[in-house]
C-alpha positions as a printed NumPy array, in Angstrom:
array([[ 14.925, -23.731,  24.144],
       [ 15.636, -20.342,  22.602],
       [ 13.195, -18.673,  24.987],
       [ 14.914, -20.328,  27.938],
       [ 18.35 , -19.212,  26.718],
       [ 17.148, -15.631,  26.303],
       [ 15.606, -15.738,  29.776],
       [ 18.787, -17.126,  31.319],
       [ 21.012, -14.478,  29.747],
       [ 18.771, -11.49 ,  30.487],
       [ 19.672,  -8.522,  32.677],
       [ 19.055,  -8.97 ,  36.442],
       [ 16.316,  -6.305,  36.388],
       [ 14.555,  -8.196,  33.604],
       [ 14.808, -11.375,  35.66 ],
       [ 13.391,  -9.506,  38.656],
       [ 10.364,  -8.406,  36.645],
       [  9.766, -11.983,  35.529],
       [ 10.018, -13.186,  39.115],
       [  7.477, -10.559,  40.13 ],
       [  5.129, -11.878,  37.455],
       [  5.637, -15.379,  38.861],
       [  4.931, -14.082,  42.384],
       [  1.72 , -12.387,  41.251],
       [  0.671, -15.572,  39.461],
       [  1.406, -17.569,  42.612],
       [ -0.732, -15.294,  44.76 ],
       [ -3.637, -15.369,  42.32 ],
       [ -3.371, -19.14 ,  41.946],
       [ -3.452, -19.543,  45.71 ],
       [ -6.64 , -17.466,  45.896],
       [ -8.239, -19.65 ,  43.229],
       [ -7.277, -22.815,  45.084],
       [ -8.69 , -21.405,  48.318],
       [-11.919, -20.725,  46.464],
       [-11.941, -24.355,  45.346],
       [-11.436, -25.498,  48.941],
       [-14.351, -23.303,  50.047],
       [-16.516, -24.839,  47.33 ],
       [-15.73 , -28.317,  48.668],
       [-17.108, -27.324,  52.073],
       [-19.896, -24.99 ,  50.899],
       [-21.2  , -25.984,  47.477],
       [-23.619, -23.519,  45.983],
       [-23.871, -19.904,  44.882],
       [-21.526, -18.673,  47.607],
       [-18.587, -20.463,  46.   ],
       [-19.418, -18.925,  42.624],
       [-19.494, -15.455,  44.17 ],
       [-16.131, -16.025,  45.811],
       [-14.763, -17.108,  42.449],
       [-16.126, -13.903,  40.935],
       [-14.124, -11.899,  43.488],
       [-10.973, -13.463,  42.031],
       [-11.544, -11.685,  38.722],
       [ -9.881,  -8.526,  40.043],
       [ -6.566, -10.239,  41.009],
       [ -6.628, -12.225,  37.747],
       [ -7.091,  -9.068,  35.695],
       [ -4.362,  -7.211,  37.609],
       [ -1.911, -10.099,  37.211],
       [ -2.56 , -10.444,  33.48 ],
       [ -2.221,  -6.685,  32.99 ],
       [  1.117,  -6.708,  34.794],
       [  2.344,  -9.733,  32.828],
       [  1.541,  -8.004,  29.529],
       [  3.392,  -4.867,  30.644],
       [  6.467,  -6.951,  31.518],
       [  6.306,  -8.756,  28.17 ],
       [  6.239,  -5.428,  26.327],
       [  9.43 ,  -4.258,  28.062],
       [ 11.382,  -7.492,  27.601],
       [ 14.541,  -6.451,  25.702],
       [ 15.102,  -9.995,  24.46 ],
       [ 11.941,  -9.856,  22.373],
       [ 12.364,  -6.38 ,  20.864],
       [ 12.896,  -6.245,  17.079],
       [ 16.497,  -5.437,  16.181],
       [ 18.341,  -5.156,  12.908],
       [ 19.725,  -8.44 ,  11.626],
       [ 17.416, -10.725,  13.62 ],
       [ 15.084, -11.347,  10.705],
       [ 18.004, -12.762,   8.718],
       [ 18.419, -15.564,  11.266],
       [ 14.716, -16.329,  11.461],
       [ 13.807, -14.043,  14.392],
       [ 11.245, -11.803,  12.793],
       [  8.372, -10.03 ,  14.552],
       [  6.224, -13.161,  14.645],
       [  8.964, -15.305,  16.174],
       [  9.771, -12.62 ,  18.75 ],
       [  6.09 , -12.447,  19.66 ],
       [  6.102, -16.202,  20.193],
       [  9.197, -15.936,  22.399],
       [  7.549, -13.245,  24.524],
       [  4.44 , -15.398,  24.853],
       [  6.493, -18.423,  25.903],
       [  8.437, -16.367,  28.47 ],
       [  5.187, -15.074,  29.95 ],
       [  3.739, -18.57 ,  30.071],
       [  6.846, -19.977,  31.775],
       [  6.778, -17.288,  34.485],
       [  3.05 , -17.745,  35.134],
       [  3.27 , -21.555,  35.181],
       [  6.133, -21.342,  37.658],
       [  3.998, -19.165,  39.931],
       [  1.023, -21.495,  39.621],
       [  3.143, -24.498,  40.591],
       [  4.452, -22.631,  43.634],
       [  0.867, -21.807,  44.597],
       [ -0.144, -25.471,  44.29 ],
       [  2.818, -26.613,  46.397],
       [  2.107, -24.034,  49.103],
       [ -1.602, -24.872,  49.092],
       [ -0.946, -28.604,  49.451],
       [  1.588, -27.874,  52.175],
       [ -0.895, -25.843,  54.232],
       [ -3.517, -28.57 ,  53.762],
       [ -1.094, -31.153,  55.091],
       [ -0.922, -33.129,  51.835],
       [  2.809, -32.379,  51.532],
       [  4.895, -33.088,  54.626],
       [  8.477, -32.491,  55.6  ],
       [  8.259, -28.686,  55.675],
       [  7.509, -26.168,  58.444],
       [  3.844, -25.373,  59.11 ],
       [  2.617, -28.71 ,  57.765],
       [ -1.182, -28.604,  57.762],
       [ -1.319, -25.209,  59.467],
       [ -4.55 , -24.333,  57.619],
       [ -6.052, -27.801,  57.314],
       [ -9.503, -26.796,  58.591],
       [ -9.67 , -23.666,  56.44 ],
       [ -8.608, -25.5  ,  53.268],
       [-10.918, -28.523,  53.655],
       [ -8.118, -31.018,  54.263],
       [-10.61 , -33.741,  55.195],
       [-11.997, -33.757,  51.659],
       [-10.098, -35.058,  48.623],
       [ -8.883, -32.304,  46.308],
       [-10.175, -32.67 ,  42.723],
       [ -6.979, -32.59 ,  40.691],
       [ -8.706, -31.686,  37.421],
       [-10.458, -28.7  ,  38.998],
       [ -7.269, -27.481,  40.683],
       [ -5.249, -27.688,  37.472],
       [ -8.   , -25.966,  35.523],
       [ -8.053, -23.04 ,  37.928],
       [ -4.258, -22.83 ,  37.951],
       [ -4.198, -22.729,  34.146],
       [ -6.406, -19.618,  33.995],
       [ -3.634, -17.096,  34.632],
       [ -0.936, -18.656,  32.359],
       [ -3.343, -19.109,  29.442],
       [ -4.924, -15.67 ,  29.793],
       [ -1.596, -13.88 ,  30.267],
       [ -0.021, -15.669,  27.297],
       [ -2.972, -14.892,  25.037],
       [ -3.008, -11.242,  26.126],
       [  0.754, -10.928,  25.56 ],
       [  0.451, -12.444,  22.091],
       [ -2.396, -10.05 ,  21.272],
       [ -0.466,  -7.006,  22.537],
       [  2.758,  -7.928,  20.709],
       [  1.257,  -9.272,  17.5  ],
       [  2.893,  -7.99 ,  14.289],
       [  0.894,  -5.281,  12.576],
       [  0.907,  -4.374,   8.884],
       [  3.281,  -1.558,   8.009],
       [  2.114,   1.577,   6.294],
       [  3.959,   3.312,   3.512],
       [  5.562,   5.595,   6.083],
       [  7.207,   2.622,   7.749],
       [  5.177,   2.924,  10.962],
       [  2.687,   0.461,  12.311],
       [ -0.929,   1.602,  12.343],
       [ -2.323,   1.937,  15.805],
       [  1.101,   1.547,  17.374],
       [  1.962,   3.707,  20.332],
       [  4.377,   6.6  ,  19.983],
       [  7.983,   5.602,  20.369],
       [  9.304,   8.917,  21.599],
       [ 11.634,   9.411,  18.609],
       [  9.147,  11.234,  16.373],
       [  9.772,  14.626,  14.833],
       [  9.555,  17.275,  17.583],
       [  7.536,  19.506,  15.114],
       [  4.737,  16.859,  14.839],
       [  3.19 ,  16.311,  18.285],
       [  1.203,  13.183,  18.936],
       [ -2.575,  13.549,  18.436],
       [ -4.643,  13.589,  21.62 ],
       [ -6.189,  10.274,  22.68 ],
       [ -9.868,   9.941,  21.952],
       [-10.972,   8.105,  25.099],
       [-11.37 ,  11.058,  27.483],
       [-15.101,  11.723,  26.836],
       [-15.926,   8.019,  27.129],
       [-13.878,   7.776,  30.3  ],
       [-15.65 ,  10.713,  31.911],
       [-19.032,   9.274,  30.909],
       [-18.229,   5.849,  32.361],
       [-16.834,   7.449,  35.513],
       [-20.032,   9.424,  36.054],
       [-22.153,   6.372,  35.266],
       [-20.216,   4.241,  37.726],
       [-20.629,   6.745,  40.544],
       [-24.332,   7.073,  39.76 ],
       [-24.855,   3.301,  39.741],
       [-23.001,   2.92 ,  43.022],
       [-25.007,   5.69 ,  44.676],
       [-28.315,   4.248,  43.489],
       [-27.398,   0.69 ,  44.492],
       [-26.213,   1.678,  47.956],
       [-29.304,   3.797,  48.512],
       [-31.677,   1.056,  47.439],
       [-30.35 ,  -1.167,  50.203],
       [-31.348,  -4.784,  50.442],
       [-31.991,  -7.451,  52.958],
       [-29.669, -10.159,  54.172],
       [-28.339, -12.26 ,  51.354],
       [-28.577,  -9.441,  48.807],
       [-24.908,  -8.744,  49.08 ],
       [-21.858, -10.335,  47.558],
       [-19.685, -11.942,  50.268],
       [-16.035, -11.052,  50.17 ],
       [-13.487, -13.827,  50.785],
       [-12.456, -14.045,  54.392],
       [-15.217, -11.834,  55.845],
       [-18.801, -12.228,  56.891],
       [-21.687, -13.345,  54.759],
       [-23.048,  -9.835,  54.162],
       [-21.115,  -7.809,  51.645],
       [-21.526,  -4.956,  49.218],
       [-24.568,  -5.044,  46.913],
       [-23.975,  -6.193,  43.379],
       [-24.859,  -2.748,  42.055],
       [-22.107,  -1.162,  44.141],
       [-19.596,  -3.597,  42.702],
       [-20.827,  -2.842,  39.171],
       [-20.409,   0.848,  39.913],
       [-16.844,   0.275,  41.056],
       [-16.112,  -1.637,  37.849],
       [-17.512,   1.163,  35.673],
       [-15.55 ,   3.747,  37.652],
       [-12.305,   1.816,  37.206],
       [-12.919,   1.423,  33.475],
       [-13.693,   5.113,  33.158],
       [-10.474,   6.131,  34.903],
       [ -8.468,   3.783,  32.693],
       [ -9.992,   5.253,  29.531],
       [ -9.607,   8.835,  30.75 ],
       [ -5.975,   8.387,  31.852],
       [ -4.328,   8.879,  28.425],
       [ -6.402,  11.966,  27.679],
       [ -5.59 ,  13.508,  31.053],
       [ -1.895,  12.755,  30.56 ],
       [ -1.982,  14.422,  27.149],
       [ -3.752,  17.405,  28.729],
       [ -0.966,  17.67 ,  31.311],
       [  1.519,  17.902,  28.451],
       [ -0.446,  20.693,  26.807],
       [ -0.678,  22.633,  30.067],
       [  3.074,  22.394,  30.583],
       [  3.659,  23.945,  27.153],
       [  1.232,  26.826,  27.617],
       [  2.096,  30.486,  28.343],
       [  5.589,  30.984,  26.859],
       [  7.257,  27.715,  27.786],
       [ 11.005,  27.438,  28.129],
       [ 13.089,  24.57 ,  26.85 ],
       [ 12.504,  22.46 ,  29.977],
       [  8.731,  22.896,  30.007],
       [  8.507,  22.402,  26.266],
       [ 10.466,  19.149,  26.471],
       [  8.457,  17.889,  29.45 ],
       [  5.137,  18.68 ,  27.795],
       [  6.097,  17.104,  24.481],
       [  7.272,  13.907,  26.185],
       [  3.996,  13.655,  28.115],
       [  2.051,  14.034,  24.895],
       [  4.091,  11.3  ,  23.225],
       [  3.759,   8.939,  26.216],
       [  0.091,   9.664,  26.976],
       [ -1.208,   6.303,  25.753],
       [  1.611,   4.279,  27.254],
       [  1.62 ,   5.83 ,  30.732],
       [ -1.932,   7.151,  30.975],
       [ -3.711,   3.81 ,  31.212],
       [ -1.603,   2.461,  34.112],
       [ -2.037,   5.812,  35.861],
       [ -5.798,   5.563,  35.499],
       [ -5.765,   1.994,  36.799],
       [ -3.687,   3.047,  39.802],
       [ -6.145,   5.865,  40.54 ],
       [ -9.003,   3.371,  40.383],
       [ -7.218,   1.01 ,  42.773],
       [ -6.449,   3.836,  45.215],
       [-10.073,   5.006,  45.109],
       [-11.356,   1.483,  45.705],
       [ -8.924,   1.057,  48.592],
       [-10.218,   4.216,  50.247],
       [-13.816,   3.119,  49.727],
       [-12.997,  -0.287,  51.2  ],
       [-11.554,   1.354,  54.299],
       [-14.834,   3.239,  54.734],
       [-16.776,   0.042,  54.092],
       [-14.979,  -1.88 ,  56.834],
       [-14.888,   0.989,  59.317],
       [-17.088,   0.696,  62.357],
       [-18.952,  -2.376,  63.578],
       [-18.231,  -4.553,  60.567],
       [-16.351,  -7.813,  60.142],
       [-12.603,  -7.518,  60.047],
       [-10.817,  -8.043,  56.772],
       [ -9.828, -11.678,  56.39 ],
       [ -6.453, -12.929,  55.153],
       [ -7.746, -13.84 ,  51.696],
       [ -9.298, -10.406,  51.209],
       [ -6.053,  -8.802,  52.324],
       [ -4.076, -10.991,  49.913],
       [ -6.393, -10.107,  47.033],
       [ -6.151,  -6.394,  47.8  ],
       [ -2.377,  -6.594,  48.071],
       [ -2.171,  -8.367,  44.725],
       [ -4.331,  -5.798,  42.952],
       [ -2.53 ,  -2.81 ,  44.472],
       [  0.934,  -4.295,  43.96 ],
       [  0.263,  -5.202,  40.34 ],
       [ -1.11 ,  -1.704,  39.663],
       [  2.011,  -0.03 ,  41.084],
       [  4.366,  -2.439,  39.322],
       [  2.532,  -2.011,  36.021],
       [  2.938,   1.76 ,  36.22 ],
       [  6.634,   1.363,  37.034],
       [  7.049,  -1.052,  34.127],
       [  5.28 ,   1.365,  31.764],
       [  7.67 ,   4.102,  32.904],
       [ 10.602,   1.817,  32.09 ],
       [  9.108,   1.095,  28.666],
       [  8.69 ,   4.808,  28.003],
       [ 12.281,   5.453,  29.011],
       [ 13.471,   2.722,  26.658],
       [ 11.381,   4.153,  23.825],
       [ 12.892,   7.633,  24.124],
       [ 16.468,   6.46 ,  24.735],
       [ 17.559,   7.438,  21.219],
       [ 16.016,  10.886,  21.587],
       [ 17.74 ,  11.365,  24.946],
       [ 21.08 ,  10.297,  23.482],
       [ 20.604,  12.703,  20.563],
       [ 19.876,  15.59 ,  22.93 ],
       [ 23.006,  14.826,  24.923],
       [ 25.08 ,  14.709,  21.732],
       [ 23.704,  18.122,  20.77 ],
       [ 24.927,  19.522,  24.091],
       [ 21.751,  19.554,  26.159],
       [ 22.645,  19.733,  29.87 ],
       [ 21.785,  16.725,  31.979],
       [ 20.076,  19.08 ,  34.436],
       [ 17.533,  19.959,  31.752],
       [ 16.636,  16.288,  31.299],
       [ 16.343,  15.746,  35.048],
       [ 14.292,  18.896,  35.441],
       [ 12.022,  17.777,  32.622],
       [ 11.434,  14.452,  34.382],
       [ 10.636,  16.276,  37.628],
       [  8.178,  18.55 ,  35.811],
       [  6.422,  15.574,  34.249],
       [  6.08 ,  13.825,  37.602],
       [  4.845,  16.999,  39.274],
       [  2.269,  17.721,  36.583],
       [  0.892,  14.177,  36.699],
       [  0.71 ,  14.275,  40.496],
       [ -1.037,  17.661,  40.434],
       [ -3.763,  16.301,  38.137],
       [ -4.195,  12.677,  39.194],
       [ -3.871,  13.047,  42.975],
       [ -6.864,  15.406,  43.372],
       [ -8.829,  13.323,  40.868],
       [ -8.17 ,  10.178,  42.894],
       [ -9.215,  11.907,  46.115],
       [-12.441,  13.267,  44.593],
       [-13.422,   9.914,  43.096],
       [-12.574,   8.148,  46.364],
       [-14.721,  10.554,  48.363],
       [-17.643,  10.238,  45.97 ],
       [-17.338,   6.443,  45.91 ],
       [-17.102,   6.174,  49.689],
       [-19.909,   8.632,  50.46 ],
       [-22.791,   6.186,  49.807],
       [-21.019,   3.448,  51.769],
       [-20.648,   5.673,  54.834],
       [-24.424,   6.024,  55.289]])
């Protein structure tokens, strides 16, 4: 009940983020139900492969749900809450419940829409519009449908609880392993993230695996069919290469963001460049990972365009829905991380304004940060996309 009261009294933007989580959960749940309908008509390995393609939308939805849970102001520790029984553990539980409620709502909408398109639910427009595609002539196994629909709520809730779990406090009063809050001493910059070498190694390994797999070729049936397209798809090795490339970009993102901050502060920086660089260093872990994920999604989108160019099957509606879910969740996760970073440095910003810092300096600092990130990540995305698409264009 307390979680519902906090959700009802939240800011409209917070409610909008929760509705977006529900929408992403609905889209992913609909893809899972469509996979179940395909399995009813075509039992065998093809149904398992189609289910494997749903891992990308599931991962993107869970990642977005965790980002929204981290920025929920109703579950942030505040002074005086522990006295009324709302300590860090209870707030973590509230965030987990809010995430579960949003995801369950989306899953129920997906089930209703799926049954409506099958013709099992009447009285609405487009009754049974996709009856043949969704195997309306076969009975729907309720246990299997509910199991698939429970994947996103359970996974998102568990991931939110893991991300927001209370951590032991050091003698300094800070939590070990916690991300910078933006209100640290300006004479103690955040240490650089340690994942850049691993990210570069995984990125190179992913491109190498993709190139080798695409060059080795394979006969009919050696590919992985994508939902909504023909039976021949990309080889499994190419897909493994894409996965390694995406993981490498995600790991390298914080290190590259920290490097952008160092570059901004080099060669006699002024107050604006110094502030912009220090903020990027403090927010490297928080913003860098979503930036790396977005670069991976953009690179995969470019490679997919090359893959489907020419005399190939057109992209089906389910493939388009899955791609839209992954891309939309990546963009929304980055935007949510930016909101979280702004919330974390709100006290620092207020202190600077009280000390007489002009608002133009703060706006200019934000513009410098955006420009530096674009100057580094945009060419990186283009290079990775070209290298990933080159073997597919043969």
